[in-house]
Coordinates of C-alpha atoms and ligand atoms in Angstrom, one line a residue:
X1 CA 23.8 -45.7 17.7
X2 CA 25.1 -41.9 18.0
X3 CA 28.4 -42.6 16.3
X4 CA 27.4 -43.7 13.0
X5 CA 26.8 -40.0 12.2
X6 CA 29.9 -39.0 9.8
X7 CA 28.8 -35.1 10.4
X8 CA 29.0 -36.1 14.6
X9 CA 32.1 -33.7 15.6
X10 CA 32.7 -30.2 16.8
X11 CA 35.6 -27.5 16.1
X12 CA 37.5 -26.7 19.8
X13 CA 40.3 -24.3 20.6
X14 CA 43.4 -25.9 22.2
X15 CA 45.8 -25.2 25.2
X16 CA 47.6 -23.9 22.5
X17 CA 45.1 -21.5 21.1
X18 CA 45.1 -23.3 17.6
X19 CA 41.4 -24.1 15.9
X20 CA 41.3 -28.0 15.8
X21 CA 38.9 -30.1 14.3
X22 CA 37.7 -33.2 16.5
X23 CA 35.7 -36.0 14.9
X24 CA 33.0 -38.3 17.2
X25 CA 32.3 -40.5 14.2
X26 CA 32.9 -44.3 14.0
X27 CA 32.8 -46.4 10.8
X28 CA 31.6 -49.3 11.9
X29 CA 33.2 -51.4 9.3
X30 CA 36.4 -49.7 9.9
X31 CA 36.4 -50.6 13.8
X32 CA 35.1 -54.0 13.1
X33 CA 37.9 -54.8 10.3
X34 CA 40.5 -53.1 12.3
X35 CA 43.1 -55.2 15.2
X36 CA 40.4 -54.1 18.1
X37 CA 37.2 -54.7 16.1
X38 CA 36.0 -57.4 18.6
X39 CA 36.6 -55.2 21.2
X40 CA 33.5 -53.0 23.3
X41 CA 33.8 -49.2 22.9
X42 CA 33.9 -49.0 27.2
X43 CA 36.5 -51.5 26.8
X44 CA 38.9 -48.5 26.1
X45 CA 37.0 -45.9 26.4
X46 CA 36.1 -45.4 30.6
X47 CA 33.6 -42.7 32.2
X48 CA 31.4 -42.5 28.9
X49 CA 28.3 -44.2 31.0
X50 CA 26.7 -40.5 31.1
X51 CA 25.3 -38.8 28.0
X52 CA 26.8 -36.1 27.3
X53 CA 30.4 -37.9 28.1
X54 CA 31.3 -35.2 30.8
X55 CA 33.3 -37.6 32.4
X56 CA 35.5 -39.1 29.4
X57 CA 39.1 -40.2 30.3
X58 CA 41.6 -40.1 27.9
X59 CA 42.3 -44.0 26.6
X60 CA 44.8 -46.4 28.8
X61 CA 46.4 -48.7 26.6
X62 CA 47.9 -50.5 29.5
X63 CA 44.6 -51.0 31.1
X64 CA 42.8 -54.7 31.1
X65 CA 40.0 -55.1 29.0
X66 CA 37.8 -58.5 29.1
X67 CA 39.6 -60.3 27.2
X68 CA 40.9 -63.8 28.4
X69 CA 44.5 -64.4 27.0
X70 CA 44.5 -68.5 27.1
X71 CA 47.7 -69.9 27.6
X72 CA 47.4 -68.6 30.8
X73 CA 43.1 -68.1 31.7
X74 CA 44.6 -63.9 32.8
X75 CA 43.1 -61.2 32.3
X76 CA 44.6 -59.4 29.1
X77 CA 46.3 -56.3 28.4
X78 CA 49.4 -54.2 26.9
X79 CA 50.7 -53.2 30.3
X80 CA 53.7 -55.2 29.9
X81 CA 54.5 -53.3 26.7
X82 CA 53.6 -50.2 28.0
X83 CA 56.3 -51.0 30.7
X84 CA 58.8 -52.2 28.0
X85 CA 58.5 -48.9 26.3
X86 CA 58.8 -46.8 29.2
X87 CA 62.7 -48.5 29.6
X88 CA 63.6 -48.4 26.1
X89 CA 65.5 -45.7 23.9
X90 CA 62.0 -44.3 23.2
X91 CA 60.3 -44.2 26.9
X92 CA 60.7 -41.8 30.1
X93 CA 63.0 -44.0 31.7
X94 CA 65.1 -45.2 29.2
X95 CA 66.1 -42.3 27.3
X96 CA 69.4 -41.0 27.5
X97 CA 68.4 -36.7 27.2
X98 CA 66.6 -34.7 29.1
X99 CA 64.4 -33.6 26.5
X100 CA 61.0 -35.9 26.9
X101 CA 59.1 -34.3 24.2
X102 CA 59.1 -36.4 21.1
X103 CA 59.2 -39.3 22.5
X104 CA 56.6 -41.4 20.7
X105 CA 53.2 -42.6 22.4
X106 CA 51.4 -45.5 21.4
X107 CA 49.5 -43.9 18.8
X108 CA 52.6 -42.2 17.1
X109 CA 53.0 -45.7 16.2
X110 CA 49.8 -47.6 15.8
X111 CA 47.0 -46.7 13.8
X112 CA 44.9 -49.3 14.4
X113 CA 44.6 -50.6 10.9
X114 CA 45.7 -53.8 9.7
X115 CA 48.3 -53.2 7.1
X116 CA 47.8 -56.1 5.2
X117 CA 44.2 -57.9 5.0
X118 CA 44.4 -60.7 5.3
X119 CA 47.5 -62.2 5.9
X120 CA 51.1 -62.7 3.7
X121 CA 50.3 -63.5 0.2
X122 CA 46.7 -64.7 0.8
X123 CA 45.7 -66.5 -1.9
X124 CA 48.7 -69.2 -1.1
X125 CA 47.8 -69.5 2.9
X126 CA 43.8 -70.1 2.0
X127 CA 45.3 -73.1 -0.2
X128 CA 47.6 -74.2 2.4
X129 CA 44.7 -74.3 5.2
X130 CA 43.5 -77.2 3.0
X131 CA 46.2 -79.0 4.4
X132 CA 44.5 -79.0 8.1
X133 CA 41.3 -79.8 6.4
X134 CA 42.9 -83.0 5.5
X135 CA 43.0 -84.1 9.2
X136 CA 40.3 -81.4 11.1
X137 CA 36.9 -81.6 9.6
X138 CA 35.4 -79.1 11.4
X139 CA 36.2 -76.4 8.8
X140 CA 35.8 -73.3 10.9
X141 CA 37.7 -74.5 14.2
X142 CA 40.1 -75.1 11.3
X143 CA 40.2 -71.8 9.9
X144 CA 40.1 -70.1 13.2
X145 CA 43.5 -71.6 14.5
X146 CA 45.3 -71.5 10.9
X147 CA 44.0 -67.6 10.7
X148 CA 45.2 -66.8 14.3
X149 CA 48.6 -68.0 13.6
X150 CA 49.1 -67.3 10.0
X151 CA 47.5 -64.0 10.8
X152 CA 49.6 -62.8 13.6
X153 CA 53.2 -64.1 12.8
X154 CA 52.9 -62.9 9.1
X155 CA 54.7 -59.3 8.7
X156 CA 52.4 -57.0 9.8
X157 CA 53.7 -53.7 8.4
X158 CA 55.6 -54.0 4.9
X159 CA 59.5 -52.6 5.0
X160 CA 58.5 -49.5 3.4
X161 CA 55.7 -48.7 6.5
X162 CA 58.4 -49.1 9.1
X163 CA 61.2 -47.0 6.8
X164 CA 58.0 -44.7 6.7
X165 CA 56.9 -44.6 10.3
X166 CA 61.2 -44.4 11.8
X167 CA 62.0 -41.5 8.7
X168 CA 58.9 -39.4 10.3
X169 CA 60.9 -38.9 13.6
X170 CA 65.0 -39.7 12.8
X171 CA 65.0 -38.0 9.4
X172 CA 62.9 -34.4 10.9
X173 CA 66.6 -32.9 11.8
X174 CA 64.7 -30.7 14.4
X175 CA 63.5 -33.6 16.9
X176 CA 67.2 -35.1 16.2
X177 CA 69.1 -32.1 17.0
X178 CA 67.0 -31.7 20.1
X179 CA 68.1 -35.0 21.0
X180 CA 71.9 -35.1 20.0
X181 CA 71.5 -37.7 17.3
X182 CA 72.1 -37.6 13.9
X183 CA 69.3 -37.9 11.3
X184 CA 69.2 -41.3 9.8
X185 CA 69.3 -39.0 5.7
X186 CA 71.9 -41.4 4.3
X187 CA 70.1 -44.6 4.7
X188 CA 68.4 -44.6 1.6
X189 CA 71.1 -44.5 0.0
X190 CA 71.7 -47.9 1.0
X191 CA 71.2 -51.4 -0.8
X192 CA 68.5 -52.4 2.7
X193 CA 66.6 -49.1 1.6
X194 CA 66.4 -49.8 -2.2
X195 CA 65.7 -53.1 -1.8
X196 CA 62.4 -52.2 0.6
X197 CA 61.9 -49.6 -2.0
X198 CA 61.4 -52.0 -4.9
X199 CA 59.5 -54.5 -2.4
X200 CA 62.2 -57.1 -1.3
X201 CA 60.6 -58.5 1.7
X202 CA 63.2 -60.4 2.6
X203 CA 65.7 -57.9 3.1
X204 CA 66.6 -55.8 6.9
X205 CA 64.1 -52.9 7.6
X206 CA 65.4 -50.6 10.8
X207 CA 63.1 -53.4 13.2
X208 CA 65.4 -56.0 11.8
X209 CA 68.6 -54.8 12.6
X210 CA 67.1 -52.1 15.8
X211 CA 64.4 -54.7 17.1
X212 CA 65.2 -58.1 16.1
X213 CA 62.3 -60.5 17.5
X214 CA 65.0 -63.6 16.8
X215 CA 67.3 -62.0 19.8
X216 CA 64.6 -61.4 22.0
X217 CA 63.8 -57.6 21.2
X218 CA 61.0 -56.2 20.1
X219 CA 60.2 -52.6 18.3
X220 CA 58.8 -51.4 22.0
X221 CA 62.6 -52.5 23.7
X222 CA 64.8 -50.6 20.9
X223 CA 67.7 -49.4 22.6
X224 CA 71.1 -47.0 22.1
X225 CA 73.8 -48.8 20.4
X226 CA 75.6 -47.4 23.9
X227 CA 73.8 -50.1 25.8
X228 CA 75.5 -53.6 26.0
X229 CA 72.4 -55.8 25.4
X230 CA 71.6 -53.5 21.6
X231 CA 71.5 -55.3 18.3
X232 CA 73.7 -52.3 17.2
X233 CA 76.2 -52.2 20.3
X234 CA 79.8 -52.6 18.8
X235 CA 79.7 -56.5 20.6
X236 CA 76.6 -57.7 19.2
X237 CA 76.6 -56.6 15.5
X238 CA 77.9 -60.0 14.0
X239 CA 74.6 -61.6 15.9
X240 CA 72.5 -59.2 14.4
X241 CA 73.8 -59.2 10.7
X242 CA 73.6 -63.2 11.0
X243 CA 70.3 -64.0 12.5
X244 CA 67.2 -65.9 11.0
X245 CA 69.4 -66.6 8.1
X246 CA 70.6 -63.2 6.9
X247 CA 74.5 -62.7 6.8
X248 CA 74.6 -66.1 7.9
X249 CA 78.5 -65.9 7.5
X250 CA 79.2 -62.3 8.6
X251 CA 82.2 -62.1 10.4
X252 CA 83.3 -59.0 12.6
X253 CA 84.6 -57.4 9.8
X254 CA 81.7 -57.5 8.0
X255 CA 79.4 -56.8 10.7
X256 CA 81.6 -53.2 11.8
X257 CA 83.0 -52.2 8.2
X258 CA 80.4 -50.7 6.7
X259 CA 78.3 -48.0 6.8
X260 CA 74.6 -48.4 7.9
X261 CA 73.0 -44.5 7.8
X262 CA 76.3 -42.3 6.7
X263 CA 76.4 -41.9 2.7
X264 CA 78.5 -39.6 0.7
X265 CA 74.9 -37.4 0.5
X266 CA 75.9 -36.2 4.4
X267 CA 79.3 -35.1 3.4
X268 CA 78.4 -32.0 2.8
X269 CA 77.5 -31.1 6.4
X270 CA 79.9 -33.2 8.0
X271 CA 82.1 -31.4 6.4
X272 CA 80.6 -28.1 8.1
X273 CA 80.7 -29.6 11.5
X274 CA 83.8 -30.8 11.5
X275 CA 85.1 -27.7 13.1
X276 CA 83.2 -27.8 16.0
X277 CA 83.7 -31.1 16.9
X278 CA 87.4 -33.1 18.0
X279 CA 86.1 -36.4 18.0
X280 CA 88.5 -39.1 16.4
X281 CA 85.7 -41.9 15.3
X282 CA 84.2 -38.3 14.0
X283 CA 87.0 -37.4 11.8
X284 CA 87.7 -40.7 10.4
X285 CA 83.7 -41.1 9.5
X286 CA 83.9 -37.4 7.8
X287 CA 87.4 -38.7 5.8
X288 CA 85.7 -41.7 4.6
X289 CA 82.6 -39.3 3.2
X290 CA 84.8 -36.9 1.6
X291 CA 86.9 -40.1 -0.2
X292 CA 83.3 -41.3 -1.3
X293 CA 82.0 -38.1 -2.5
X294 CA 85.3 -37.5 -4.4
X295 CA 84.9 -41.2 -6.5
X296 CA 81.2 -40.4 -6.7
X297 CA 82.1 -37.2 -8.6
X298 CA 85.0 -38.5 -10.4
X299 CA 82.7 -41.4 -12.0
X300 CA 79.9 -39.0 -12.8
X301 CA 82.0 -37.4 -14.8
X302 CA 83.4 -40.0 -16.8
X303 CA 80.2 -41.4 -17.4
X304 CA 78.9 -38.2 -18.5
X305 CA 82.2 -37.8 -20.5
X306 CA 81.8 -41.3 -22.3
X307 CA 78.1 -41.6 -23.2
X308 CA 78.5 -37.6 -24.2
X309 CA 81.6 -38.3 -26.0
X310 CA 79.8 -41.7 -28.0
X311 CA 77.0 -39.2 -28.5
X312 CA 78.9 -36.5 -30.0
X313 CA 80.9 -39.0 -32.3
X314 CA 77.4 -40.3 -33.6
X315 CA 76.4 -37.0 -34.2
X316 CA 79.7 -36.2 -36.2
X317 CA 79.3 -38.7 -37.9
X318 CA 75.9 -38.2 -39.4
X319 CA 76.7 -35.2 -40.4
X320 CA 79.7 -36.2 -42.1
X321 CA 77.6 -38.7 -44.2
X322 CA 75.0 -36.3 -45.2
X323 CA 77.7 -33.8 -46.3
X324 CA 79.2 -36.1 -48.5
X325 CA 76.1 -37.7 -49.5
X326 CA 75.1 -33.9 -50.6
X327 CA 78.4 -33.8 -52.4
X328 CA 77.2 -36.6 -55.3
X329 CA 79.7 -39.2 -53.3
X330 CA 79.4 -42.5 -52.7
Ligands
LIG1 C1 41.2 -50.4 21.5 C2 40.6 -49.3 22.2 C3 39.5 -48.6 21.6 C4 38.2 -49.1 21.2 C5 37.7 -50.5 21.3 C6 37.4 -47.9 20.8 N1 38.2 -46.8 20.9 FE1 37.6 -44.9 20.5 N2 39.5 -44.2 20.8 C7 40.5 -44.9 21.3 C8 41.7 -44.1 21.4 C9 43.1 -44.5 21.9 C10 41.3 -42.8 21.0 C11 42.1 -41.5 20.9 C12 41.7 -40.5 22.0 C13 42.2 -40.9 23.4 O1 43.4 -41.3 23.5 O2 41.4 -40.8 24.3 C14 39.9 -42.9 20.6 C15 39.1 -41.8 20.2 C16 37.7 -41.9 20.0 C17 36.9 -40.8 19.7 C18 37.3 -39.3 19.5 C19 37.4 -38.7 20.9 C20 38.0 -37.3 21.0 O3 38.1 -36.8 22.1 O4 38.4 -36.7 19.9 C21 35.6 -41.2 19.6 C22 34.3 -40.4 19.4 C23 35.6 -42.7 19.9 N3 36.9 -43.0 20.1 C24 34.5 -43.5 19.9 C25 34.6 -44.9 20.0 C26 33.4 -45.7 19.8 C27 32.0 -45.3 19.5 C28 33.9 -47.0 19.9 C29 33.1 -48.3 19.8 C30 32.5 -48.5 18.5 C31 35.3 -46.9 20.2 N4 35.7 -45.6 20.2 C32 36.1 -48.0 20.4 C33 40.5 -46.3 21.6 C34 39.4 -47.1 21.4
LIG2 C1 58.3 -46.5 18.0 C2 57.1 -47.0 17.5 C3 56.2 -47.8 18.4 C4 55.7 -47.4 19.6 C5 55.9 -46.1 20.4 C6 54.8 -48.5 20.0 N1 54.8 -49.5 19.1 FE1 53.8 -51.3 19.3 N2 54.7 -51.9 17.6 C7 55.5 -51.2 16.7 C8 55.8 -52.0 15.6 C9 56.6 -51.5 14.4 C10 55.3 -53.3 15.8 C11 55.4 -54.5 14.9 C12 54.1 -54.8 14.3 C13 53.7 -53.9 13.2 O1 54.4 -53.8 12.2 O2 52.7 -53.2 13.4 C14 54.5 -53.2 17.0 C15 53.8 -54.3 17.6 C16 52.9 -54.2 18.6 C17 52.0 -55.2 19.1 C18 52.0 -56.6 18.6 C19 53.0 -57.5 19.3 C20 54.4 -57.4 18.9 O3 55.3 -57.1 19.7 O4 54.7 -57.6 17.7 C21 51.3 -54.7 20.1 C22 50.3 -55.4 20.9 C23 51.7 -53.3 20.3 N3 52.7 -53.0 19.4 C24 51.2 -52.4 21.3 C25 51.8 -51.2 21.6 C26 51.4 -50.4 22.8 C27 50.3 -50.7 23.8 C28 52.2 -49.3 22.8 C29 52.2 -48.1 23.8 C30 52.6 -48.5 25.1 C31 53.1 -49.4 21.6 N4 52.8 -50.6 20.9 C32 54.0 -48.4 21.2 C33 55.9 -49.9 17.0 C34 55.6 -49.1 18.1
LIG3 C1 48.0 -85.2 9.7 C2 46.8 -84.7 10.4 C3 46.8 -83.3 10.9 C4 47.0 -82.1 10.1 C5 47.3 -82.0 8.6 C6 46.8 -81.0 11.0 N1 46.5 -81.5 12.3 FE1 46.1 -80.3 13.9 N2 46.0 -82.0 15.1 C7 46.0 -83.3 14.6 C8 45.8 -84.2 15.7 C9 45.7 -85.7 15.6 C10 45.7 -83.4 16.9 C11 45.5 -83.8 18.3 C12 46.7 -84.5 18.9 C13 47.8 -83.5 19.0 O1 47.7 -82.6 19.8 O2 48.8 -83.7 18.3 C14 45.8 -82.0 16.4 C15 45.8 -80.9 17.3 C16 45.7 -79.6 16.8 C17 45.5 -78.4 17.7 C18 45.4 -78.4 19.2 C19 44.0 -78.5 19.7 C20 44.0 -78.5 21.2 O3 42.9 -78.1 21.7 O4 44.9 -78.9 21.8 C21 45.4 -77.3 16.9 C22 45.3 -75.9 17.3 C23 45.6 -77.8 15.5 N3 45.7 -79.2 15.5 C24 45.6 -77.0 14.4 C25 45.9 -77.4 13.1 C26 46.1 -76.5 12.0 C27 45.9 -75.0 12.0 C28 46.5 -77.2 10.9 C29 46.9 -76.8 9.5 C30 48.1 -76.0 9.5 C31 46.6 -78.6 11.4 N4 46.2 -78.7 12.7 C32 46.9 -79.7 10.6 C33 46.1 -83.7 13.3 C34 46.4 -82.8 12.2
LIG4 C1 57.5 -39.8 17.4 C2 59.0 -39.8 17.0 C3 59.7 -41.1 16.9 C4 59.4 -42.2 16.1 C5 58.2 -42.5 15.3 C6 60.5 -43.1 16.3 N1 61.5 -42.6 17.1 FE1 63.3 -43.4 17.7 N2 63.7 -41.8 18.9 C7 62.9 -40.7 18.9 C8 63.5 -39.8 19.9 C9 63.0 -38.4 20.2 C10 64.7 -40.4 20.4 C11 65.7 -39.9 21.4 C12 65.4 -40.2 22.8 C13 66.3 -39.6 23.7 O1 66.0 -38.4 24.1 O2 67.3 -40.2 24.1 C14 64.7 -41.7 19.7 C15 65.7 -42.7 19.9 C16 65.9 -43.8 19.1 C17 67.1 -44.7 19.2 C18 68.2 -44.6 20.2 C19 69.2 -43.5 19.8 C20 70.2 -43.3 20.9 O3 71.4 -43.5 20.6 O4 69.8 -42.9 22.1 C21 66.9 -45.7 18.3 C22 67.9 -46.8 17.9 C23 65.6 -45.4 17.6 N3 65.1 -44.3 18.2 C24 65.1 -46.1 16.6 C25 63.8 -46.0 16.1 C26 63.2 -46.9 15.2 C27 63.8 -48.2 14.6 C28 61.9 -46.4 14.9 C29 60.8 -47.1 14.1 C30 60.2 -48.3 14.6 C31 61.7 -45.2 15.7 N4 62.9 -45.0 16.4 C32 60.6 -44.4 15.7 C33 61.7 -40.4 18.2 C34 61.1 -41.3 17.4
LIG5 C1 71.2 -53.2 8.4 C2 70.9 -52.8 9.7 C3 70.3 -51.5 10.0 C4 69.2 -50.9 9.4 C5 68.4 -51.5 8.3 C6 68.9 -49.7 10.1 N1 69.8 -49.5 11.1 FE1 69.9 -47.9 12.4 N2 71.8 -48.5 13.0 C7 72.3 -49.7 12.7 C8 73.6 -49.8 13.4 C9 74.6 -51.0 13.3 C10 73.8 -48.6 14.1 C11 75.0 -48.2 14.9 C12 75.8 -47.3 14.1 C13 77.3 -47.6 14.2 O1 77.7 -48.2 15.2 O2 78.0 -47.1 13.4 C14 72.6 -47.8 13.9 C15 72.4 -46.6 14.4 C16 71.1 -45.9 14.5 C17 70.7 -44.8 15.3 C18 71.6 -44.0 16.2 C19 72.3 -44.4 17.2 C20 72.1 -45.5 18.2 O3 72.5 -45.1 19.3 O4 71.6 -46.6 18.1 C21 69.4 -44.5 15.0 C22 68.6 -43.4 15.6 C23 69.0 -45.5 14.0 N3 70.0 -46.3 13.7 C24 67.7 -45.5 13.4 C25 67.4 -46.3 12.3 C26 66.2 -46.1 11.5 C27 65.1 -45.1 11.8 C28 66.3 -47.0 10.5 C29 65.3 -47.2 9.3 C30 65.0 -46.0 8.5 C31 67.5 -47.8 10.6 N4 68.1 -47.3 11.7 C32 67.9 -48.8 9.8 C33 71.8 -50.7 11.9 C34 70.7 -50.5 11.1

């Protein structure tokens, strides 16, 4: 009743002293379209019983809420994911610096919005739930089960939204360097990232290879490539590269020759940090950049050469014509 207001909100000062904006409204539309739309607002939202909230807590996304998951008649609720989180490369526990400030929250993540309405390519799903029809006449108990499945198991977020949401926090060279990794800058220079770019949904996005739901990981139990059980550990890289029908015949060689983040683009600063650091695997990766940058240049050139070179020719050419044609020759 109060929310529906779009001018409901208030400007605040923060423990930071900065002016922020805070926003009380709810589209109701929105929240009923979005993953929680069937959802209660005190389902998430606890202490709000008193007008004004005084009370408010901040939301608990590991909390149960009323609904009844039915496989098993339990109450539901994200605390197992919450607790997944917490061991991974990106939780309290499982993070391997000391520095647990940008590790991401649920809502660094999750926006609540379905990224796709409906589910993966509609139109051909709706004609497929005729098939059920055939057998279950009861159209809506139909629709209900095909939509659950369809609906959930279909990609939710497209390649380019996962690129998008990882690149926020592995390509800002800031959080990395307070974290002793490297920023991820040469991936798109790789055939996974054009692909996504020119919307191949068929090819690896950084879940596929970091979070592969075919060997039992999911995005909240991404690990370090340092830890045995990771899709990218050194061991495991031909599984990875040959699941759910991928690199199907990848062998080791494949799966630990090339080059999944580095591109010539990073040779530059390699370069400039090779000084500082010893490390053999180190050299060898700043050797293979240089080589790479060095053909990259040298073909540049001799395309630019060539195509300049045709053009040039043309150009003489014409001019020699309409010399002689000025002349009174042929
Ligand atoms: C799935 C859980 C969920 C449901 C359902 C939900 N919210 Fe929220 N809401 C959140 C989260 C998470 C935040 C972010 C703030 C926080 O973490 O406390 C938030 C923030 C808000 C804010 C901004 C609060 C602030 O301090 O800036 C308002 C207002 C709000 N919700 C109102 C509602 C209303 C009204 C409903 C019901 C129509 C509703 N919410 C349903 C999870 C939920
Ligand atoms: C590093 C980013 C990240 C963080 C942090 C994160 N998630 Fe996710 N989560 C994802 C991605 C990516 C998916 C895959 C579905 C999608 O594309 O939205 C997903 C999927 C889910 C799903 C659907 C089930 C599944 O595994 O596919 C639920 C539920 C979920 N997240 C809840 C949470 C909760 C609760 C938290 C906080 C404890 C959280 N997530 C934190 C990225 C994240
Ligand atoms: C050839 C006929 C036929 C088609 C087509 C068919 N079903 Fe069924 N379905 C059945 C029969 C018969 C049962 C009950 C016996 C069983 O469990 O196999 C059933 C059971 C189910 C159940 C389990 C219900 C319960 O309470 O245990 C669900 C859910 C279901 N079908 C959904 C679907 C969906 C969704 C589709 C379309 C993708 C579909 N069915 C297509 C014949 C069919
Ligand atoms: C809000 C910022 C943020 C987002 C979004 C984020 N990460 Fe991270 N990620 C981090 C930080 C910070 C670390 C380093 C944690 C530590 O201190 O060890 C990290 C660590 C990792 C590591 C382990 C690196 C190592 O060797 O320890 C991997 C792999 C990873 N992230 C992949 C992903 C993927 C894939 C996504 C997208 C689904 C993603 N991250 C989204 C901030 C983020
Ligand atoms: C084709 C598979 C693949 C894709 C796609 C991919 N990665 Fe990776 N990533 C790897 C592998 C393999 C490694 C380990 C590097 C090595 O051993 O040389 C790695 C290493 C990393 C690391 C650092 C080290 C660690 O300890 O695991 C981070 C962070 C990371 N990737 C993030 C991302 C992000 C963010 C994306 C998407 C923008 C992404 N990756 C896309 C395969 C992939």
């Amino acid at each position: 009743m109060c929310h529906k207001y779009p001018g409901l909100g208030r400007y605040e000062i923060d423990t930071k002293k900065r002016v922020v904006k805070r926003v009380f409204y709810v589209n109701e539309g929105l929240h009923k379209a979005s993953y929680h739309g069937k959802l209660n607002c005190s389902d998430c939202h606890e202490g709000v019983d008193k007008i004004p909230h005084t009370d408010a807590k901040k939301v608990d996304c590991g909390k149960s809420c009323h609904v009844i998951e039915p496989s098993t008649g339990k109450v539901f609720s994200h605390k197992a994911i919450v607790e997944d989180l917490k061991k991974s490369a990106h939780g309290v526990e499982g993070s391997r610096s000391k520095n647990k400030d940008d590790l991401p929250g649920c809502r660094d993540c999750h926006a609540n919005k379905p990224y796709q309405l409906g589910f993966h390519g509609q139109a051909k799903s709706m004609a497929f739930l005729q098939v059920c029809h055939q057998c279950h006449e009861e159209q809506a108990w139909a629709e209900r089960f095909f939509r659950h499945v369809t609906y959930r198991a279909s990609i939710r977020r497209p390649s380019a939204e996962v690129v998008k949401l990882c690149s926020k926090c592995h390509a800002n060279p800031g959080i990395m360097a307070r974290h002793k990794l490297d920023v991820i800058a040469g991936f798109q220079d790789t055939y996974h990232a054009k692909a996504i770019q020119y919307g191949d949904v068929e090819v690896a996005n950084c879940l596929n290879c970091h979070a592969p739901y075919a060997l039992g990981f999911s995005p909240h139990r991404i690990t370090s490539k340092q830890n045995k059980k990771s899709p990218t550990n050194a061991d495991n890289k031909r599984a990875t590269c040959s699941q759910s029908g991928c690199h199907v015949e990848a062998t080791k060689e494949f799966a630990t020759g090339s080059k999944v983040h580095i591109s010539p683009v990073k040779a530059a600063r390699l370069m400039e940090e090779a000084e500082e650091s010893a490390d053999d695997a180190r050299n060898r990766e700043i050797f293979q950049a240089k080589v790479l940058h060095w053909i990259k240049l040298f073909y540049q050139i001799l395309i630019a050469a060539v195509i300049g070179g045709l053009g040039g020719h043309r150009l003489l050419d014409l001019y020699a014509t309409h010399r002689d044609s000025k002349k009174g020759g042929r």
